[in-house]
PDB file of N, CA and C in Angstrom:
ATOM      1  N   MET A1004      17.582  28.356 -30.781  1.00 52.00           N
ATOM      2  CA  MET A1004      16.247  27.653 -30.073  1.00 52.00           C
ATOM      3  C   MET A1004      16.588  26.289 -30.296  1.00 52.00           C
ATOM      4  N   ARG A1005      17.155  25.911 -31.297  1.00 50.00           N
ATOM      5  CA  ARG A1005      16.944  24.669 -31.469  1.00 50.00           C
ATOM      6  C   ARG A1005      18.104  23.751 -30.534  1.00 50.00           C
ATOM      7  N   ASN A1006      19.288  24.355 -30.000  1.00 53.00           N
ATOM      8  CA  ASN A1006      20.127  24.217 -29.383  1.00 53.00           C
ATOM      9  C   ASN A1006      19.857  24.028 -27.887  1.00 53.00           C
ATOM     10  N   PHE A1007      18.757  25.015 -27.427  1.00 44.00           N
ATOM     11  CA  PHE A1007      17.889  24.823 -26.471  1.00 44.00           C
ATOM     12  C   PHE A1007      17.049  23.737 -26.176  1.00 44.00           C
ATOM     13  N   VAL A1008      16.211  23.281 -27.132  1.00 44.00           N
ATOM     14  CA  VAL A1008      15.216  22.246 -27.150  1.00 44.00           C
ATOM     15  C   VAL A1008      16.090  21.066 -26.952  1.00 44.00           C
ATOM     16  N   ARG A1009      17.225  20.905 -27.938  1.00 52.00           N
ATOM     17  CA  ARG A1009      17.936  19.417 -27.778  1.00 52.00           C
ATOM     18  C   ARG A1009      18.376  19.654 -26.393  1.00 52.00           C
ATOM     19  N   ALA A1010      19.177  20.609 -25.551  1.00 46.00           N
ATOM     20  CA  ALA A1010      19.732  20.435 -24.289  1.00 46.00           C
ATOM     21  C   ALA A1010      18.694  20.290 -23.223  1.00 46.00           C
ATOM     22  N   CYS A1011      17.310  20.561 -23.345  1.00 43.00           N
ATOM     23  CA  CYS A1011      16.485  20.256 -22.360  1.00 43.00           C
ATOM     24  C   CYS A1011      15.852  18.789 -22.691  1.00 43.00           C
ATOM     25  N   ALA A1012      15.679  18.550 -23.856  1.00 50.00           N
ATOM     26  CA  ALA A1012      15.386  16.901 -24.333  1.00 50.00           C
ATOM     27  C   ALA A1012      16.638  15.936 -23.678  1.00 50.00           C
ATOM     28  N   VAL A1013      17.710  16.281 -23.734  1.00 53.00           N
ATOM     29  CA  VAL A1013      18.909  15.687 -23.396  1.00 53.00           C
ATOM     30  C   VAL A1013      18.831  15.504 -21.824  1.00 53.00           C
ATOM     31  N   ALA A1014      18.786  16.618 -21.281  1.00 53.00           N
ATOM     32  CA  ALA A1014      18.332  16.705 -19.438  1.00 53.00           C
ATOM     33  C   ALA A1014      17.589  15.970 -19.207  1.00 53.00           C
ATOM     34  N   PHE A1015      16.207  16.052 -19.853  1.00 56.00           N
ATOM     35  CA  PHE A1015      14.809  15.160 -19.593  1.00 56.00           C
ATOM     36  C   PHE A1015      15.362  13.516 -19.700  1.00 56.00           C
ATOM     37  N   LEU A1016      16.085  13.337 -20.623  1.00 50.00           N
ATOM     38  CA  LEU A1016      16.130  11.895 -20.943  1.00 50.00           C
ATOM     39  C   LEU A1016      17.345  11.611 -19.862  1.00 50.00           C
ATOM     40  N   LEU A1017      18.091  12.230 -19.487  1.00 53.00           N
ATOM     41  CA  LEU A1017      19.332  11.759 -18.764  1.00 53.00           C
ATOM     42  C   LEU A1017      18.851  11.649 -17.090  1.00 53.00           C
ATOM     43  N   ALA A1018      17.689  12.870 -16.578  1.00 53.00           N
ATOM     44  CA  ALA A1018      17.214  12.744 -15.518  1.00 53.00           C
ATOM     45  C   ALA A1018      16.009  11.676 -15.444  1.00 53.00           C
ATOM     46  N   SER A1019      15.595  11.145 -16.438  1.00 46.00           N
ATOM     47  CA  SER A1019      14.201  10.352 -16.266  1.00 46.00           C
ATOM     48  C   SER A1019      14.502   8.987 -15.656  1.00 46.00           C
ATOM     49  N   PRO A1020      15.585   8.287 -15.788  1.00 51.00           N
ATOM     50  CA  PRO A1020      15.992   7.388 -14.878  1.00 51.00           C
ATOM     51  C   PRO A1020      15.507   7.592 -13.551  1.00 51.00           C
ATOM     52  N   TRP A1021      16.146   8.243 -13.045  1.00 47.00           N
ATOM     53  CA  TRP A1021      16.498   8.625 -11.653  1.00 47.00           C
ATOM     54  C   TRP A1021      15.094   8.660 -10.961  1.00 47.00           C
ATOM     55  N   VAL A1022      14.014   9.877 -11.736  1.00 45.00           N
ATOM     56  CA  VAL A1022      12.693  10.170 -11.657  1.00 45.00           C
ATOM     57  C   VAL A1022      11.847   8.899 -11.524  1.00 45.00           C
ATOM     58  N   LEU A1023      12.031   8.185 -12.440  1.00 45.00           N
ATOM     59  CA  LEU A1023      11.310   6.946 -12.600  1.00 45.00           C
ATOM     60  C   LEU A1023      11.865   5.706 -11.458  1.00 45.00           C
ATOM     61  N   ALA A1024      12.935   5.827 -11.239  1.00 48.00           N
ATOM     62  CA  ALA A1024      13.053   4.793 -10.114  1.00 48.00           C
ATOM     63  C   ALA A1024      12.680   5.277  -8.764  1.00 48.00           C
ATOM     64  N   ARG A1025      12.428   6.449  -8.268  1.00 45.00           N
ATOM     65  CA  ARG A1025      12.298   7.055  -6.989  1.00 45.00           C
ATOM     66  C   ARG A1025      10.881   7.119  -7.102  1.00 45.00           C
ATOM     67  N   ASP A1026      10.187   7.032  -8.495  1.00 44.00           N
ATOM     68  CA  ASP A1026       8.563   6.706  -8.261  1.00 44.00           C
ATOM     69  C   ASP A1026       8.284   5.378  -8.067  1.00 44.00           C
ATOM     70  N   ASP A1027       9.213   4.285  -8.456  1.00 57.00           N
ATOM     71  CA  ASP A1027       8.750   3.000  -8.380  1.00 57.00           C
ATOM     72  C   ASP A1027       9.259   2.591  -6.709  1.00 57.00           C
ATOM     73  N   ALA A1028      10.096   3.060  -6.435  1.00 82.00           N
ATOM     74  CA  ALA A1028      10.627   2.793  -4.764  1.00 82.00           C
ATOM     75  C   ALA A1028       9.563   2.853  -4.014  1.00 82.00           C
ATOM     76  N   ARG A1029       8.663   2.222  -3.605  1.00 92.00           N
ATOM     77  CA  ARG A1029       7.966   2.422  -2.712  1.00 92.00           C
ATOM     78  C   ARG A1029       8.150   2.359  -1.143  1.00 92.00           C
ATOM     79  N   SER A1030       7.885   3.193  -0.337  1.00 96.00           N
ATOM     80  CA  SER A1030       8.537   2.857   1.053  1.00 96.00           C
ATOM     81  C   SER A1030       7.709   1.767   1.840  1.00 96.00           C
ATOM     82  N   ASP A1031       8.224   1.529   3.071  1.00 96.00           N
ATOM     83  CA  ASP A1031       7.488   0.427   3.794  1.00 96.00           C
ATOM     84  C   ASP A1031       6.387   0.738   4.141  1.00 96.00           C
ATOM     85  N   ASP A1032       5.938   1.918   4.488  1.00 97.00           N
ATOM     86  CA  ASP A1032       4.495   2.498   5.031  1.00 97.00           C
ATOM     87  C   ASP A1032       3.499   2.064   3.881  1.00 97.00           C
ATOM     88  N   GLU A1033       4.315   2.554   2.521  1.00 98.00           N
ATOM     89  CA  GLU A1033       3.156   2.371   1.522  1.00 98.00           C
ATOM     90  C   GLU A1033       2.980   0.753   1.673  1.00 98.00           C
ATOM     91  N   ILE A1034       3.449   0.053   1.331  1.00 98.00           N
ATOM     92  CA  ILE A1034       3.326  -1.314   1.252  1.00 98.00           C
ATOM     93  C   ILE A1034       2.468  -1.772   1.972  1.00 98.00           C
ATOM     94  N   LYS A1035       2.725  -1.331   3.544  1.00 98.00           N
ATOM     95  CA  LYS A1035       2.076  -1.861   4.782  1.00 98.00           C
ATOM     96  C   LYS A1035       0.447  -1.614   4.394  1.00 98.00           C
ATOM     97  N   GLN A1036       0.411  -0.057   3.924  1.00 98.00           N
ATOM     98  CA  GLN A1036      -0.845   0.353   3.564  1.00 98.00           C
ATOM     99  C   GLN A1036      -1.899  -0.718   2.399  1.00 98.00           C
ATOM    100  N   GLU A1037      -0.980  -1.025   1.244  1.00 98.00           N
ATOM    101  CA  GLU A1037      -1.415  -1.888   0.541  1.00 98.00           C
ATOM    102  C   GLU A1037      -1.669  -3.266   1.002  1.00 98.00           C
ATOM    103  N   ILE A1038      -0.942  -3.848   1.599  1.00 98.00           N
ATOM    104  CA  ILE A1038      -1.077  -5.303   2.116  1.00 98.00           C
ATOM    105  C   ILE A1038      -2.432  -5.129   3.092  1.00 98.00           C
ATOM    106  N   ILE A1039      -2.613  -3.866   3.601  1.00 98.00           N
ATOM    107  CA  ILE A1039      -3.909  -3.957   4.795  1.00 98.00           C
ATOM    108  C   ILE A1039      -5.170  -4.000   3.789  1.00 98.00           C
ATOM    109  N   LYS A1040      -5.029  -2.811   2.868  1.00 98.00           N
ATOM    110  CA  LYS A1040      -5.671  -2.566   1.912  1.00 98.00           C
ATOM    111  C   LYS A1040      -6.312  -3.980   1.373  1.00 98.00           C
ATOM    112  N   ASP A1041      -5.729  -4.879   0.772  1.00 97.00           N
ATOM    113  CA  ASP A1041      -5.992  -5.963  -0.001  1.00 97.00           C
ATOM    114  C   ASP A1041      -6.372  -6.953   0.986  1.00 97.00           C
ATOM    115  N   SER A1042      -6.035  -6.950   2.604  1.00 98.00           N
ATOM    116  CA  SER A1042      -6.298  -7.984   3.492  1.00 98.00           C
ATOM    117  C   SER A1042      -8.018  -7.531   3.642  1.00 98.00           C
ATOM    118  N   ILE A1043      -8.280  -6.187   3.922  1.00 98.00           N
ATOM    119  CA  ILE A1043      -9.439  -5.668   4.213  1.00 98.00           C
ATOM    120  C   ILE A1043     -10.722  -6.208   2.735  1.00 98.00           C
ATOM    121  N   ALA A1044      -9.918  -6.157   1.692  1.00 97.00           N
ATOM    122  CA  ALA A1044     -10.791  -6.254   0.617  1.00 97.00           C
ATOM    123  C   ALA A1044     -11.069  -8.024   0.752  1.00 97.00           C
ATOM    124  N   SER A1045     -10.259  -8.701   1.258  1.00 97.00           N
ATOM    125  CA  SER A1045     -10.449 -10.110   0.972  1.00 97.00           C
ATOM    126  C   SER A1045     -11.586 -10.532   2.045  1.00 97.00           C
ATOM    127  N   TYR A1046     -11.807  -9.734   3.027  1.00 96.00           N
ATOM    128  CA  TYR A1046     -12.574 -10.146   4.070  1.00 96.00           C
ATOM    129  C   TYR A1046     -14.161 -10.357   3.243  1.00 96.00           C
ATOM    130  N   PRO A1047     -14.813 -11.115   3.476  1.00 95.00           N
ATOM    131  CA  PRO A1047     -16.444 -11.341   2.922  1.00 95.00           C
ATOM    132  C   PRO A1047     -17.573 -10.372   3.378  1.00 95.00           C
ATOM    133  N   GLY A1048     -17.216  -9.675   4.825  1.00 93.00           N
ATOM    134  CA  GLY A1048     -18.080  -8.974   5.197  1.00 93.00           C
ATOM    135  C   GLY A1048     -17.687  -7.475   5.346  1.00 93.00           C
ATOM    136  N   THR A1049     -18.561  -6.724   6.057  1.00 94.00           N
ATOM    137  CA  THR A1049     -18.178  -5.382   5.947  1.00 94.00           C
ATOM    138  C   THR A1049     -17.383  -5.242   7.237  1.00 94.00           C
ATOM    139  N   CYS A1050     -17.406  -5.629   8.345  1.00 96.00           N
ATOM    140  CA  CYS A1050     -16.699  -5.186   9.694  1.00 96.00           C
ATOM    141  C   CYS A1050     -15.513  -6.139   9.809  1.00 96.00           C
ATOM    142  N   ALA A1051     -14.578  -5.844   8.817  1.00 97.00           N
ATOM    143  CA  ALA A1051     -13.141  -6.420   8.841  1.00 97.00           C
ATOM    144  C   ALA A1051     -12.496  -5.936  10.266  1.00 97.00           C
ATOM    145  N   CYS A1052     -12.201  -4.465  10.420  1.00 98.00           N
ATOM    146  CA  CYS A1052     -11.441  -3.863  11.292  1.00 98.00           C
ATOM    147  C   CYS A1052     -12.412  -3.156  12.036  1.00 98.00           C
ATOM    148  N   PRO A1053     -11.823  -2.541  13.125  1.00 98.00           N
ATOM    149  CA  PRO A1053     -12.605  -1.980  14.076  1.00 98.00           C
ATOM    150  C   PRO A1053     -12.994  -0.518  13.673  1.00 98.00           C
ATOM    151  N   TYR A1054     -12.417   0.386  12.984  1.00 97.00           N
ATOM    152  CA  TYR A1054     -12.873   1.233  12.267  1.00 97.00           C
ATOM    153  C   TYR A1054     -13.481   1.569  10.842  1.00 97.00           C
ATOM    154  N   ASN A1055     -13.585   0.130  10.588  1.00 98.00           N
ATOM    155  CA  ASN A1055     -14.714  -0.035   9.421  1.00 98.00           C
ATOM    156  C   ASN A1055     -16.004   0.285   9.888  1.00 98.00           C
ATOM    157  N   LEU A1056     -17.102   0.707   8.538  1.00 97.00           N
ATOM    158  CA  LEU A1056     -18.598   1.076   8.970  1.00 97.00           C
ATOM    159  C   LEU A1056     -19.454  -0.105   8.794  1.00 97.00           C
ATOM    160  N   ASP A1057     -20.346  -0.355   9.198  1.00 95.00           N
ATOM    161  CA  ASP A1057     -21.422  -1.543   9.142  1.00 95.00           C
ATOM    162  C   ASP A1057     -22.179  -1.005   7.788  1.00 95.00           C
ATOM    163  N   ARG A1058     -23.202  -1.549   7.502  1.00 94.00           N
ATOM    164  CA  ARG A1058     -24.139  -1.456   6.321  1.00 94.00           C
ATOM    165  C   ARG A1058     -24.967  -0.068   7.128  1.00 94.00           C
ATOM    166  N   ALA A1059     -25.111  -0.313   8.098  1.00 95.00           N
ATOM    167  CA  ALA A1059     -26.097   1.056   8.597  1.00 95.00           C
ATOM    168  C   ALA A1059     -25.136   2.309   8.832  1.00 95.00           C
ATOM    169  N   GLY A1060     -23.848   2.236   8.777  1.00 96.00           N
ATOM    170  CA  GLY A1060     -23.012   3.421   9.070  1.00 96.00           C
ATOM    171  C   GLY A1060     -22.461   3.569  10.375  1.00 96.00           C
ATOM    172  N   HIS A1061     -22.412   2.714  11.105  1.00 97.00           N
ATOM    173  CA  HIS A1061     -22.003   2.622  12.505  1.00 97.00           C
ATOM    174  C   HIS A1061     -20.704   2.038  12.292  1.00 97.00           C
ATOM    175  N   ARG A1062     -19.517   2.302  13.245  1.00 97.00           N
ATOM    176  CA  ARG A1062     -18.369   1.626  13.472  1.00 97.00           C
ATOM    177  C   ARG A1062     -18.697   0.251  13.937  1.00 97.00           C
ATOM    178  N   CYS A1063     -17.653  -0.397  13.339  1.00 97.00           N
ATOM    179  CA  CYS A1063     -18.118  -1.870  13.626  1.00 97.00           C
ATOM    180  C   CYS A1063     -17.278  -2.036  14.948  1.00 97.00           C
ATOM    181  N   GLY A1064     -16.363  -1.359  15.550  1.00 97.00           N
ATOM    182  CA  GLY A1064     -15.781  -1.449  16.974  1.00 97.00           C
ATOM    183  C   GLY A1064     -15.247  -3.163  17.302  1.00 97.00           C
ATOM    184  N   ARG A1065     -16.030  -3.542  18.427  1.00 96.00           N
ATOM    185  CA  ARG A1065     -15.796  -4.949  18.824  1.00 96.00           C
ATOM    186  C   ARG A1065     -16.431  -6.166  17.968  1.00 96.00           C
ATOM    187  N   ARG A1066     -17.374  -5.618  17.075  1.00 96.00           N
ATOM    188  CA  ARG A1066     -17.938  -6.469  16.503  1.00 96.00           C
ATOM    189  C   ARG A1066     -17.133  -6.927  15.424  1.00 96.00           C
ATOM    190  N   SER A1067     -16.319  -5.898  14.715  1.00 97.00           N
ATOM    191  CA  SER A1067     -15.059  -6.495  13.507  1.00 97.00           C
ATOM    192  C   SER A1067     -14.501  -8.036  13.780  1.00 97.00           C
ATOM    193  N   ALA A1068     -14.194  -8.679  12.743  1.00 97.00           N
ATOM    194  CA  ALA A1068     -13.575  -9.510  12.678  1.00 97.00           C
ATOM    195  C   ALA A1068     -12.335  -9.356  13.444  1.00 97.00           C
ATOM    196  N   TYR A1069     -11.438  -8.254  13.229  1.00 97.00           N
ATOM    197  CA  TYR A1069     -10.103  -8.247  13.795  1.00 97.00           C
ATOM    198  C   TYR A1069     -10.391  -8.290  15.524  1.00 97.00           C
ATOM    199  N   SER A1070     -11.629  -7.839  15.838  1.00 96.00           N
ATOM    200  CA  SER A1070     -12.018  -7.865  17.815  1.00 96.00           C
ATOM    201  C   SER A1070     -12.244  -9.079  18.059  1.00 96.00           C
ATOM    202  N   ARG A1071     -12.632 -10.017  17.173  1.00 95.00           N
ATOM    203  CA  ARG A1071     -13.104 -11.556  17.825  1.00 95.00           C
ATOM    204  C   ARG A1071     -12.140 -12.453  17.549  1.00 95.00           C
ATOM    205  N   PRO A1072     -12.009 -13.304  18.492  1.00 92.00           N
ATOM    206  CA  PRO A1072     -10.954 -14.740  18.306  1.00 92.00           C
ATOM    207  C   PRO A1072     -11.809 -15.686  17.245  1.00 92.00           C
ATOM    208  N   GLY A1073     -10.653 -16.177  16.702  1.00 90.00           N
ATOM    209  CA  GLY A1073     -11.127 -16.927  15.827  1.00 90.00           C
ATOM    210  C   GLY A1073     -11.455 -16.841  14.594  1.00 90.00           C
ATOM    211  N   GLY A1074     -11.511 -17.673  13.433  1.00 87.00           N
ATOM    212  CA  GLY A1074     -11.856 -17.106  12.186  1.00 87.00           C
ATOM    213  C   GLY A1074     -10.986 -16.138  11.385  1.00 87.00           C
ATOM    214  N   TYR A1075     -11.818 -15.275  10.805  1.00 92.00           N
ATOM    215  CA  TYR A1075     -10.588 -14.413   9.885  1.00 92.00           C
ATOM    216  C   TYR A1075      -9.718 -13.603  10.712  1.00 92.00           C
ATOM    217  N   SER A1076      -8.729 -13.423  10.513  1.00 94.00           N
ATOM    218  CA  SER A1076      -7.587 -12.306  11.075  1.00 94.00           C
ATOM    219  C   SER A1076      -7.144 -11.310  10.386  1.00 94.00           C
ATOM    220  N   PRO A1077      -8.056 -10.090   9.760  1.00 97.00           N
ATOM    221  CA  PRO A1077      -7.644  -9.512   9.028  1.00 97.00           C
ATOM    222  C   PRO A1077      -6.458  -8.402   9.493  1.00 97.00           C
ATOM    223  N   LEU A1078      -5.951  -7.931   8.612  1.00 98.00           N
ATOM    224  CA  LEU A1078      -4.511  -7.032   8.823  1.00 98.00           C
ATOM    225  C   LEU A1078      -4.916  -5.694   8.707  1.00 98.00           C
ATOM    226  N   CYS A1079      -5.294  -4.824  10.164  1.00 98.00           N
ATOM    227  CA  CYS A1079      -5.994  -3.707  10.219  1.00 98.00           C
ATOM    228  C   CYS A1079      -4.779  -2.342  10.278  1.00 98.00           C
ATOM    229  N   TYR A1080      -3.872  -2.663  10.669  1.00 98.00           N
ATOM    230  CA  TYR A1080      -2.901  -1.595  11.273  1.00 98.00           C
ATOM    231  C   TYR A1080      -1.683  -1.710  11.033  1.00 98.00           C
ATOM    232  N   PRO A1081      -0.775  -0.683  10.851  1.00 98.00           N
ATOM    233  CA  PRO A1081       0.669  -0.669  10.074  1.00 98.00           C
ATOM    234  C   PRO A1081       1.372  -1.855  11.044  1.00 98.00           C
ATOM    235  N   ASN A1082       1.245  -1.919  12.218  1.00 97.00           N
ATOM    236  CA  ASN A1082       2.053  -2.598  13.218  1.00 97.00           C
ATOM    237  C   ASN A1082       1.620  -4.307  13.235  1.00 97.00           C
ATOM    238  N   ASP A1083       0.360  -4.623  12.388  1.00 98.00           N
ATOM    239  CA  ASP A1083      -0.015  -5.740  12.424  1.00 98.00           C
ATOM    240  C   ASP A1083       0.960  -6.592  10.955  1.00 98.00           C
ATOM    241  N   VAL A1084       1.530  -5.724  10.178  1.00 98.00           N
ATOM    242  CA  VAL A1084       2.196  -6.071   9.352  1.00 98.00           C
ATOM    243  C   VAL A1084       3.522  -6.245   9.268  1.00 98.00           C
ATOM    244  N   THR A1085       4.182  -7.374   8.979  1.00 98.00           N
ATOM    245  CA  THR A1085       5.465  -7.722   9.810  1.00 98.00           C
ATOM    246  C   THR A1085       6.491  -7.521   8.406  1.00 98.00           C
ATOM    247  N   LYS A1086       7.839  -7.112   8.918  1.00 97.00           N
ATOM    248  CA  LYS A1086       8.803  -6.651   8.014  1.00 97.00           C
ATOM    249  C   LYS A1086       8.735  -8.076   6.751  1.00 97.00           C
ATOM    250  N   GLU A1087       8.579  -9.225   7.211  1.00 98.00           N
ATOM    251  CA  GLU A1087       8.648 -10.556   6.620  1.00 98.00           C
ATOM    252  C   GLU A1087       7.458 -10.044   5.119  1.00 98.00           C
ATOM    253  N   MET A1088       6.596  -9.568   5.878  1.00 98.00           N
ATOM    254  CA  MET A1088       5.378  -9.461   4.948  1.00 98.00           C
ATOM    255  C   MET A1088       5.610  -8.805   3.781  1.00 98.00           C
ATOM    256  N   VAL A1089       6.385  -7.604   4.186  1.00 97.00           N
ATOM    257  CA  VAL A1089       6.828  -6.341   3.548  1.00 97.00           C
ATOM    258  C   VAL A1089       7.598  -6.830   2.395  1.00 97.00           C
ATOM    259  N   ALA A1090       8.492  -7.770   2.955  1.00 96.00           N
ATOM    260  CA  ALA A1090      10.064  -8.332   1.764  1.00 96.00           C
ATOM    261  C   ALA A1090       9.282  -9.372   0.839  1.00 96.00           C
ATOM    262  N   ASP A1091       8.287 -10.041   1.833  1.00 97.00           N
ATOM    263  CA  ASP A1091       7.665 -10.864   0.722  1.00 97.00           C
ATOM    264  C   ASP A1091       6.577 -10.151  -0.601  1.00 97.00           C
ATOM    265  N   TYR A1092       5.806  -9.010  -0.224  1.00 97.00           N
ATOM    266  CA  TYR A1092       5.438  -8.311  -0.929  1.00 97.00           C
ATOM    267  C   TYR A1092       6.136  -7.986  -2.141  1.00 97.00           C
ATOM    268  N   ARG A1093       7.552  -7.110  -1.559  1.00 96.00           N
ATOM    269  CA  ARG A1093       8.522  -6.526  -2.434  1.00 96.00           C
ATOM    270  C   ARG A1093       8.788  -7.999  -3.516  1.00 96.00           C
ATOM    271  N   ARG A1094       9.056  -9.330  -3.004  1.00 96.00           N
ATOM    272  CA  ARG A1094       9.560 -10.185  -3.865  1.00 96.00           C
ATOM    273  C   ARG A1094       8.394 -10.169  -5.149  1.00 96.00           C
ATOM    274  N   ARG A1095       7.087 -10.430  -4.515  1.00 94.00           N
ATOM    275  CA  ARG A1095       6.284 -10.738  -5.517  1.00 94.00           C
ATOM    276  C   ARG A1095       6.027  -9.680  -6.487  1.00 94.00           C
ATOM    277  N   HIS A1096       6.301  -8.685  -6.061  1.00 92.00           N
ATOM    278  CA  HIS A1096       5.658  -7.432  -7.064  1.00 92.00           C
ATOM    279  C   HIS A1096       7.369  -6.716  -7.651  1.00 92.00           C
ATOM    280  N   LYS A1097       8.223  -7.674  -7.341  1.00 85.00           N
ATOM    281  CA  LYS A1097       9.763  -7.070  -8.139  1.00 85.00           C
ATOM    282  C   LYS A1097      10.259  -6.039  -7.730  1.00 85.00           C
ATOM    283  N   GLU A1098      10.246  -5.192  -6.428  1.00 55.00           N
ATOM    284  CA  GLU A1098      10.317  -4.256  -6.234  1.00 55.00           C
ATOM    285  C   GLU A1098      12.000  -3.921  -5.664  1.00 55.00           C
TER     286      GLU A1098
END
């Protein structure tokens, strides 16, 4: 029984670096979502993006900062996030 427990412990210790590395490596899509979330959070109002809801619970649509020229330009969609932004995020977060 002790040998079995030791074998399981050794197997776990040997496998854990790869498991941990896989969990830490985030995909570009996950990073884009994080960048979008941060962008929306930095907007002072409730209508950063067209799909957000205003205080009354209605979709912001054309009233959103994203839809209006000038002023704030929040990132709302994955296509708004460039490869350079993802690379910068990885550098800043050491991924």
